Amino acid sequence: MGYVDEVLEDVKKKNANEPEFLQAVTEVLDSIRPVVDRNEELYRKNALLERLVEPDRIITFRVPWTDDNGKVHIQRGYRVQFNDAIGPYKGGLRFHPSVYVGILKFLGFEQVFKNSLTGLPIGGGKGGSDFDPHGKSDAEVMRFCQSFMSELYKYIGENTDVPAGDIGVGGREVGYLYGQYKRLTGRYDSILTGKGLTFGGSLIRTEATGYGLLYCAEEILKMNGKSLEGKTCVVSGSGNVAIYAIEKAEQLGAKVVTCCDSTGWIYDPDGIDVAVLKDVKEVKRARLTAYKEARPNAEYHEGRGVWTVPCDYAFPCATQNELGLEDAKTLVKNGCQGVFEGANMPTTLEATQYIQKSGLLFTPGKASNAGGVATSALEMSQNAERLSWTAAEVDAKLKDIMVNIAHNMSDAAEKYGFAGNYVVGANIAGFEKVAEAMIAQGVY
Ligand code: NDP
Ligand code: 2IT
């Protein structure tokens, strides 16, 4: 049995109850086979793959919080510090009832390669809690965040581990978390990114993941003689990534006709009105039924359905495994020509393979959503020099990074004989840097 298969078998045995983690590891290890084959002796000697799939450490803690009626609730808090070979651990915090250690291990593992692809010195980590912010008052969210940080602050630091937002953690939560860190330590450290603009945040960080996704997609389309101009696009999600993906797609001349949340979806034949969507989701924190009320021409449907709408390009921006094989078949049947992932691992392995086999362009989230964490790293740089760059400066750097990622994954795929397979390209390009850094730093 080859080295990759041996390690995969062992990972499956040791993590049998963590399907998302197994899915992420299987995709990465499968696609770096050409590199492993060329370096098998060196990698085996260093137990490189065995070390790569085992997080440096996992911290779990109890998070008690009191609701507005005085009742005490207990949540689980986590930080997975996965790999710091190329820089301090960096990656978001997710607050969602589905969070358990397997989800955070999959996200932390993906983050290692994503952060490497940005070209910036950041390692990979992820954290969060099974706390559900839906329907909670601001005061409840604040008390939860304060309690969460009262444990987390012991394990983070601007040169060790720098969390940020993810699902359920946006500007409001980062603000409460940062306030509590300062209260506990008395220090104005750059220990979180995605901070508010009045206390060390970076311009464009809010927009960065969605904008970056479109910069990457635009470059990949250009490399393939296509463009977004006049094209119909479908987007899933209606959170941070989806909103700014829609905004940038529309700025680049595309028409985006869908979005969704966890209860329903919108088809707006005139194109999603981003100002209305921002008001519904960022200001009112309401359901998408409120979008329909403001846009009578739009349709609101309960349940799932964005992938049934005919489109030229699709942008999954909600959550893992939201685009399965049947969805992929529908997209292909309806003439879709490209899928660009905004969320982390939104497409199942079977759906990804079907999409690629059908000749569509496909970019994996770890490459096309890397603009968020890249701009987080730019926030760390600004904090370190105690300066704030202009929106234009940050946006230009973000665009540069995304264009580079597009070319690096394309070049890596071509170099190993997989031209046009951006999954293979992204995994190889991300892996090579981490592997070299791990070997150079000895066994640990
Ligand atoms: P948000 O919390 O802002 O938005 C998430 C969106 O997805 C909401 O519309 C939410 O609906 C929907 N959603 C979440 N979970 C589910 C689910 N289980 N089923 C159906 N819909 C769901 O998160 P983000 O926009 O920040 O994150 C979206 C994706 O992008 C995630 O995969 C995240 O890991 C990834 N990502 C985020 C980055 C960032 O900078 N924020 C950077 C890179 C990747 P509802 O409100 O009803 O729950
Ligand atoms: O998945 C991701 O890359 C994020 N949630 C952003 C992480 C970050 O540190 O900005």
Coordinates of C-alpha atoms and ligand atoms in Angstrom, one line a residue:
M1 CA 0.0 0.0 0.0
G2 CA 1.3 3.5 -0.8
Y3 CA 2.1 6.1 1.8
V4 CA -1.0 8.2 1.2
D5 CA -3.3 5.2 1.5
E6 CA -1.6 4.0 4.7
V7 CA -2.1 7.4 6.3
L8 CA -5.7 7.6 5.0
E9 CA -6.5 4.3 6.5
D10 CA -5.1 5.2 9.9
V11 CA -6.9 8.6 9.8
K12 CA -10.2 6.8 9.1
K13 CA -9.6 4.4 12.0
K14 CA -8.7 7.1 14.5
N15 CA -11.4 9.7 13.5
A16 CA -14.3 7.4 12.5
N17 CA -16.9 9.7 14.1
E18 CA -15.8 12.8 12.3
P19 CA -17.1 12.5 8.7
E20 CA -16.4 16.2 7.7
F21 CA -12.8 15.9 8.9
L22 CA -12.4 12.6 7.0
Q23 CA -13.8 14.2 3.9
A24 CA -11.4 17.1 4.0
V25 CA -8.4 14.9 4.7
T26 CA -9.4 12.5 1.9
E27 CA -9.7 15.3 -0.6
V28 CA -6.3 16.8 0.3
L29 CA -4.3 13.6 0.6
D30 CA -5.8 12.2 -2.6
S31 CA -4.8 15.2 -4.6
I32 CA -1.3 15.6 -3.3
R33 CA -0.3 12.1 -4.4
P34 CA 1.9 13.3 -7.3
V35 CA 4.0 15.3 -4.8
V36 CA 4.1 12.5 -2.2
D37 CA 5.2 10.0 -4.9
R38 CA 8.2 12.2 -5.8
N39 CA 9.2 12.7 -2.2
E40 CA 8.1 9.5 -0.5
E41 CA 11.3 8.6 1.2
L42 CA 11.8 12.1 2.7
Y43 CA 8.2 12.4 3.8
R44 CA 8.1 8.9 5.4
K45 CA 11.3 9.5 7.3
N46 CA 9.8 12.7 8.7
A47 CA 6.3 11.1 9.3
L48 CA 5.2 14.2 7.5
L49 CA 1.7 13.1 6.5
E50 CA 1.0 11.6 10.0
R51 CA 2.0 14.9 11.6
L52 CA 0.0 16.9 9.0
V53 CA -3.3 15.2 9.9
E54 CA -3.0 15.5 13.7
P55 CA -3.7 18.9 15.2
D56 CA -1.0 20.4 17.3
R57 CA -3.5 20.6 20.1
I58 CA -7.3 20.9 20.8
I59 CA -8.5 22.9 23.6
T60 CA -12.0 22.4 24.9
F61 CA -13.8 24.3 27.7
R62 CA -17.1 24.9 29.4
V63 CA -18.9 28.1 28.5
P64 CA -21.7 29.0 31.0
W65 CA -23.9 32.0 30.2
T66 CA -27.1 33.5 31.6
D67 CA -30.1 34.2 29.4
D68 CA -32.4 37.3 29.8
N69 CA -34.7 35.4 32.2
G70 CA -31.8 34.5 34.5
K71 CA -31.5 30.9 33.4
V72 CA -28.0 29.5 33.2
H73 CA -27.0 27.5 30.0
I74 CA -23.8 25.5 29.3
Q75 CA -22.2 25.5 25.9
R76 CA -19.0 23.8 24.7
G77 CA -16.1 26.0 23.6
Y78 CA -13.2 24.9 21.4
R79 CA -10.0 26.0 19.8
V80 CA -8.2 23.7 17.4
Q81 CA -4.6 24.8 16.9
F82 CA -3.8 22.7 13.9
N83 CA -0.5 23.7 12.4
D84 CA 1.9 26.6 13.0
A85 CA 4.7 25.7 10.6
I86 CA 4.5 28.9 8.6
G87 CA 3.1 31.3 11.2
P88 CA 0.9 31.8 14.2
Y89 CA -2.4 29.9 14.2
K90 CA -5.0 31.9 12.3
G91 CA -8.6 31.1 11.6
G92 CA -12.2 31.9 12.5
L93 CA -14.6 31.1 15.3
R94 CA -17.9 29.5 14.5
F95 CA -21.0 29.8 16.7
H96 CA -23.6 27.3 15.4
P97 CA -25.5 24.4 17.0
S98 CA -23.8 21.9 14.7
V99 CA -20.3 22.7 16.0
Y100 CA -18.4 19.8 17.4
V101 CA -14.7 18.8 17.4
G102 CA -15.0 17.1 13.9
I103 CA -16.3 20.3 12.2
L104 CA -13.6 22.4 13.7
K105 CA -10.9 19.8 12.8
F106 CA -12.1 19.9 9.2
L107 CA -12.1 23.7 9.2
G108 CA -8.7 23.9 10.9
F109 CA -7.2 21.4 8.4
E110 CA -8.5 23.3 5.4
Q111 CA -7.3 26.6 7.0
V112 CA -3.7 25.3 7.0
F113 CA -3.6 25.0 3.2
K114 CA -5.7 28.1 2.6
N115 CA -3.4 30.3 4.7
S116 CA -0.4 28.9 3.0
L117 CA -2.0 29.8 -0.4
T118 CA -2.3 33.4 0.6
G119 CA 1.5 33.7 0.6
L120 CA 1.3 35.4 4.0
P121 CA 2.9 34.0 7.2
I122 CA -0.1 32.5 9.0
G123 CA -0.6 28.9 10.3
G124 CA -4.0 27.2 10.6
G125 CA -6.5 27.0 13.4
K126 CA -10.3 27.2 14.0
G127 CA -12.5 27.4 17.0
G128 CA -16.0 28.1 18.2
S129 CA -19.0 26.8 20.1
D130 CA -22.3 25.0 19.8
F131 CA -24.0 28.3 20.9
D132 CA -26.8 29.3 18.6
P133 CA -26.9 33.1 18.2
H134 CA -30.3 33.0 16.3
G135 CA -33.0 34.6 18.3
K136 CA -30.7 35.7 21.1
S137 CA -30.8 39.3 22.4
D138 CA -27.7 41.5 22.1
A139 CA -27.2 41.2 25.9
E140 CA -27.3 37.4 25.7
V141 CA -24.8 37.3 22.8
M142 CA -22.6 39.7 24.8
R143 CA -22.7 37.6 28.0
F144 CA -21.9 34.5 25.9
C145 CA -19.0 36.2 24.2
Q146 CA -17.6 37.4 27.5
S147 CA -17.8 34.0 29.0
F148 CA -16.2 32.4 25.9
M149 CA -13.3 34.8 26.0
S150 CA -12.8 34.3 29.7
E151 CA -11.4 30.9 28.8
L152 CA -10.1 31.5 25.3
Y153 CA -7.8 34.4 26.3
K154 CA -5.4 32.0 28.0
Y155 CA -4.6 30.3 24.7
I156 CA -4.4 33.1 22.2
G157 CA -1.9 35.9 21.5
E158 CA -0.7 38.1 18.6
N159 CA 2.3 35.8 18.0
T160 CA 0.6 32.5 18.9
D161 CA -3.0 32.3 17.8
V162 CA -5.3 35.0 16.3
P163 CA -9.0 34.1 15.8
A164 CA -11.6 36.0 13.7
G165 CA -15.2 35.5 12.6
D166 CA -16.9 32.6 10.7
I167 CA -20.5 31.4 10.7
G168 CA -22.4 33.2 13.5
V169 CA -19.5 35.4 14.4
G170 CA -19.4 38.8 12.8
G171 CA -18.6 42.4 13.8
R172 CA -20.9 42.4 16.8
E173 CA -19.4 39.2 18.3
V174 CA -15.8 40.2 17.6
G175 CA -16.4 43.5 19.4
Y176 CA -17.7 41.8 22.5
L177 CA -14.9 39.2 22.5
Y178 CA -12.3 41.9 22.1
G179 CA -13.7 44.0 24.9
Q180 CA -13.5 41.1 27.3
Y181 CA -9.9 40.2 26.3
K182 CA -8.9 43.8 27.1
R183 CA -10.7 43.7 30.4
L184 CA -9.0 40.4 31.4
T185 CA -5.5 41.4 30.3
G186 CA -5.4 45.2 30.1
R187 CA -3.7 44.9 26.8
Y188 CA -4.6 46.3 23.3
D189 CA -3.1 43.3 21.5
S190 CA -3.9 42.3 17.9
I191 CA -5.4 39.0 19.1
L192 CA -8.5 39.1 16.9
T193 CA -9.2 40.2 13.4
G194 CA -12.4 41.5 11.9
K195 CA -12.4 44.2 14.6
G196 CA -14.5 47.3 14.2
L197 CA -13.0 50.2 12.3
T198 CA -12.8 52.4 15.4
F199 CA -10.7 49.9 17.4
G200 CA -8.0 48.5 15.0
G201 CA -10.1 46.8 12.3
S202 CA -9.1 47.0 8.7
L203 CA -11.1 48.6 5.9
I204 CA -12.4 46.0 3.4
R205 CA -12.1 43.1 5.9
T206 CA -15.9 42.9 6.1
E207 CA -16.1 42.7 2.3
A208 CA -12.9 40.7 1.8
T209 CA -14.1 37.1 1.5
G210 CA -16.9 37.9 -0.9
Y211 CA -14.9 40.3 -3.0
G212 CA -11.9 38.0 -3.0
L213 CA -14.1 35.1 -4.3
L214 CA -15.1 37.2 -7.2
Y215 CA -11.6 38.4 -7.9
C216 CA -10.5 34.8 -8.0
A217 CA -13.4 33.7 -10.2
E218 CA -12.9 36.6 -12.5
E219 CA -9.2 35.7 -13.0
I220 CA -10.0 32.0 -13.6
L221 CA -12.7 33.0 -16.1
K222 CA -10.2 35.3 -17.8
M223 CA -7.6 32.5 -18.0
N224 CA -10.3 30.4 -19.7
G225 CA -11.5 33.1 -22.2
K226 CA -14.7 33.8 -20.3
S227 CA -16.1 36.6 -18.2
L228 CA -18.8 37.6 -15.7
E229 CA -20.2 40.4 -17.8
G230 CA -23.9 39.9 -18.5
K231 CA -23.9 36.4 -16.9
T232 CA -26.6 35.0 -14.6
C233 CA -25.3 33.8 -11.3
V234 CA -26.7 31.9 -8.3
V235 CA -25.4 32.4 -4.8
S236 CA -26.4 30.5 -1.7
G237 CA -26.3 32.0 1.8
S238 CA -27.1 35.5 2.9
G239 CA -24.4 36.1 5.5
N240 CA -21.1 37.9 5.3
V241 CA -19.6 35.9 2.4
A242 CA -22.8 35.8 0.3
I243 CA -23.7 39.5 0.7
Y244 CA -20.3 40.8 -0.5
A245 CA -20.0 38.1 -3.2
I246 CA -23.3 39.3 -4.6
E247 CA -22.2 43.0 -4.3
K248 CA -18.9 42.4 -6.2
A249 CA -20.5 40.1 -8.8
E250 CA -23.0 42.8 -9.6
Q251 CA -20.2 45.4 -9.8
L252 CA -18.5 43.2 -12.3
G253 CA -21.5 43.1 -14.6
A254 CA -23.2 39.8 -13.6
K255 CA -26.8 39.4 -12.5
V256 CA -27.2 37.4 -9.3
V257 CA -30.7 36.0 -9.0
T258 CA -30.7 34.0 -5.7
C259 CA -29.7 33.8 -2.1
C260 CA -30.8 31.7 0.9
D261 CA -30.7 31.2 4.6
S262 CA -31.2 28.1 6.7
T263 CA -35.0 28.3 6.3
G264 CA -35.7 29.5 2.8
W265 CA -34.5 31.0 -0.5
I266 CA -35.1 33.9 -2.8
Y267 CA -35.4 34.1 -6.5
D268 CA -35.2 37.7 -7.7
P269 CA -35.5 37.8 -11.5
D270 CA -34.4 41.5 -11.5
G271 CA -31.2 40.7 -9.6
I272 CA -30.7 40.7 -5.9
D273 CA -30.9 44.2 -4.4
V274 CA -27.9 44.2 -2.1
A275 CA -29.0 47.3 -0.2
V276 CA -32.2 45.5 0.8
L277 CA -30.4 42.3 1.6
K278 CA -27.9 44.2 3.9
D279 CA -30.8 45.9 5.6
V280 CA -32.6 42.6 6.2
K281 CA -29.5 40.6 7.3
E282 CA -27.0 43.1 8.8
V283 CA -29.4 45.6 10.4
K284 CA -32.7 43.8 11.1
R285 CA -31.2 40.3 11.5
A286 CA -34.5 39.1 10.0
R287 CA -35.5 36.1 7.8
L288 CA -35.5 36.4 4.0
T289 CA -39.3 36.8 4.1
A290 CA -38.5 40.4 4.9
Y291 CA -36.6 40.6 1.6
K292 CA -39.6 39.4 -0.3
E293 CA -41.8 42.1 1.5
A294 CA -39.4 44.8 0.3
R295 CA -39.2 43.4 -3.3
P296 CA -42.6 42.2 -4.5
N297 CA -41.2 40.9 -7.8
A298 CA -39.1 38.4 -6.0
E299 CA -40.2 34.9 -5.0
Y300 CA -39.7 33.4 -1.6
H301 CA -39.6 29.6 -1.2
E302 CA -39.3 27.6 2.0
G303 CA -36.5 25.0 2.1
R304 CA -33.6 24.5 -0.3
G305 CA -33.6 25.4 -4.0
V306 CA -31.0 27.8 -5.3
W307 CA -29.3 25.1 -7.4
T308 CA -32.5 24.5 -9.4
V309 CA -32.3 28.0 -10.9
P310 CA -30.6 28.0 -14.4
C311 CA -27.4 30.0 -14.3
D312 CA -24.0 30.5 -16.0
Y313 CA -22.1 30.4 -12.7
A314 CA -22.8 29.2 -9.2
F315 CA -21.3 30.4 -5.9
P316 CA -22.0 28.3 -2.8
C317 CA -21.5 30.7 0.2
A318 CA -23.4 29.2 3.1
T319 CA -22.0 26.0 4.7
Q320 CA -20.3 22.6 4.2
N321 CA -21.9 20.0 2.0
E322 CA -24.8 22.3 0.8
L323 CA -24.2 21.2 -2.8
G324 CA -24.6 17.5 -3.3
L325 CA -24.5 15.2 -6.3
E326 CA -28.2 15.7 -7.3
D327 CA -27.7 19.5 -7.1
A328 CA -24.5 19.2 -9.3
K329 CA -26.5 17.2 -11.9
T330 CA -29.2 19.9 -12.0
L331 CA -26.6 22.7 -12.4
V332 CA -24.9 20.8 -15.3
K333 CA -28.2 20.0 -16.9
N334 CA -29.2 23.6 -16.8
G335 CA -26.1 24.8 -18.5
C336 CA -24.0 26.0 -15.6
Q337 CA -20.3 26.5 -16.7
G338 CA -18.5 27.1 -13.4
V339 CA -18.8 26.6 -9.6
F340 CA -16.7 28.8 -7.4
E341 CA -16.7 28.0 -3.7
G342 CA -17.2 30.8 -1.2
A343 CA -18.0 28.6 1.8
N344 CA -15.6 26.0 3.3
M345 CA -16.2 22.6 1.6
P346 CA -19.7 23.4 0.4
T347 CA -19.6 20.8 -2.4
T348 CA -19.5 17.1 -1.5
L349 CA -16.7 14.9 -2.9
E350 CA -19.1 13.2 -5.3
A351 CA -20.6 16.5 -6.5
T352 CA -17.1 17.9 -7.0
Q353 CA -16.0 15.0 -9.1
Y354 CA -19.2 15.2 -11.2
I355 CA -18.8 18.9 -11.8
Q356 CA -15.1 18.4 -12.8
K357 CA -15.9 15.4 -15.1
S358 CA -18.6 17.5 -16.8
G359 CA -16.0 20.0 -17.8
L360 CA -17.1 22.9 -15.6
L361 CA -14.6 25.3 -14.0
F362 CA -14.4 24.5 -10.3
T363 CA -12.4 26.4 -7.6
P364 CA -12.1 24.9 -4.1
G365 CA -13.0 27.2 -1.1
K366 CA -9.6 27.0 0.4
A367 CA -8.4 29.0 -2.7
S368 CA -11.4 31.1 -3.7
N369 CA -12.4 32.1 -0.2
A370 CA -8.9 32.9 1.0
G371 CA -9.5 36.6 0.7
G372 CA -11.0 36.8 4.1
V373 CA -8.1 35.4 6.0
A374 CA -5.6 37.2 3.8
T375 CA -7.2 40.5 4.7
S376 CA -7.1 39.4 8.3
A377 CA -3.4 39.0 7.9
L378 CA -3.3 42.5 6.4
E379 CA -5.2 43.7 9.5
M380 CA -2.5 42.2 11.7
S381 CA 0.2 44.0 9.6
Q382 CA -1.6 47.3 10.1
N383 CA -1.9 46.7 13.8
A384 CA 1.8 45.9 14.1
E385 CA 2.8 49.1 12.4
R386 CA 0.0 51.0 14.2
L387 CA -1.3 52.4 10.9
S388 CA -4.5 52.1 8.9
W389 CA -4.3 51.7 5.2
T390 CA -6.9 53.2 2.9
A391 CA -9.7 51.0 1.5
A392 CA -8.2 51.4 -2.0
E393 CA -4.8 50.1 -0.7
V394 CA -6.3 47.1 1.1
D395 CA -8.6 46.3 -1.9
A396 CA -5.6 46.4 -4.3
K397 CA -3.6 44.1 -2.1
L398 CA -6.6 41.7 -1.8
K399 CA -7.0 41.6 -5.5
D400 CA -3.3 41.0 -6.0
I401 CA -3.4 38.1 -3.6
M402 CA -6.5 36.5 -5.2
V403 CA -5.0 36.8 -8.7
N404 CA -1.8 35.2 -7.5
I405 CA -3.8 32.3 -5.9
A406 CA -5.6 31.8 -9.2
H407 CA -2.3 31.5 -11.1
N408 CA -0.5 29.5 -8.4
M409 CA -3.1 26.8 -8.3
S410 CA -3.3 26.7 -12.1
D411 CA 0.5 26.5 -12.4
A412 CA 0.8 23.8 -9.8
A413 CA -2.0 21.7 -11.5
E414 CA -0.3 22.0 -14.8
K415 CA 3.2 21.2 -13.4
Y416 CA 2.0 17.9 -12.1
G417 CA -0.1 17.0 -15.3
F418 CA -3.5 18.0 -14.0
A419 CA -4.1 21.2 -16.1
G420 CA -7.3 22.9 -15.2
N421 CA -7.9 20.8 -12.0
Y422 CA -7.8 23.6 -9.5
V423 CA -8.6 21.2 -6.6
V424 CA -5.3 19.4 -7.2
G425 CA -3.5 22.7 -7.9
A426 CA -4.7 24.4 -4.7
N427 CA -3.9 21.4 -2.5
I428 CA -0.5 20.9 -4.0
A429 CA 0.5 24.6 -3.9
G430 CA -0.8 25.0 -0.3
F431 CA 0.9 21.8 0.8
E432 CA 4.4 22.3 -0.7
K433 CA 5.1 25.4 1.5
V434 CA 3.8 23.8 4.7
A435 CA 5.7 20.6 4.0
E436 CA 9.0 22.4 3.4
A437 CA 8.6 24.5 6.6
M438 CA 7.7 21.4 8.7
I439 CA 10.7 19.5 7.5
A440 CA 13.1 22.5 7.9
Q441 CA 12.0 22.9 11.6
G442 CA 12.6 19.3 12.6
V443 CA 10.4 16.8 14.3
Y444 CA 7.8 18.3 16.6
Ligands
NDP1 P1 -22.7 33.9 8.3 O1 -23.0 33.4 9.6 O2 -22.5 35.4 8.1 O3 -23.7 33.4 7.2 C1 -23.9 32.1 7.0 C2 -25.1 31.9 6.0 O4 -25.2 30.6 5.7 C3 -26.4 32.4 6.5 O5 -27.2 32.8 5.5 C4 -26.9 31.1 7.2 O6 -28.4 31.1 7.3 C5 -26.5 30.1 6.2 N1 -26.2 28.8 6.9 C6 -25.4 28.6 7.8 N2 -25.4 27.3 8.3 C7 -26.4 26.7 7.5 C8 -26.9 25.4 7.5 N3 -26.4 24.5 8.3 N4 -27.9 25.2 6.6 C9 -28.3 26.2 5.7 N5 -27.8 27.4 5.7 C10 -26.9 27.7 6.6 O7 -21.3 33.2 7.9 P2 -20.3 33.5 6.7 O8 -20.9 34.2 5.6 O9 -19.1 34.2 7.4 O10 -19.7 32.1 6.3 C11 -20.3 31.3 5.3 C12 -19.3 30.3 4.8 O11 -18.1 30.9 4.4 C13 -18.9 29.3 5.9 O12 -18.6 28.0 5.2 C14 -17.6 29.9 6.4 O13 -16.8 28.9 7.0 C15 -17.0 30.4 5.1 N6 -16.0 31.4 5.2 C16 -16.2 32.6 5.9 C17 -15.2 33.6 5.9 C18 -15.4 34.9 6.6 O14 -14.5 35.7 6.5 N7 -16.5 35.1 7.3 C19 -13.9 33.4 5.2 C20 -13.8 32.2 4.5 C21 -14.8 31.2 4.5 P3 -29.0 31.4 8.7 O15 -28.7 32.9 9.0 O16 -30.4 31.1 8.6 O17 -28.3 30.5 9.7
2IT2 O1 -12.6 30.3 6.9 C1 -12.0 31.4 7.0 O2 -11.0 31.6 6.3 C2 -12.5 32.4 8.0 N1 -13.5 32.2 8.6 C3 -11.6 33.6 8.1 C4 -10.5 33.4 9.1 C5 -9.7 34.6 9.5 O3 -8.9 34.5 10.4 O4 -10.0 35.7 9.0

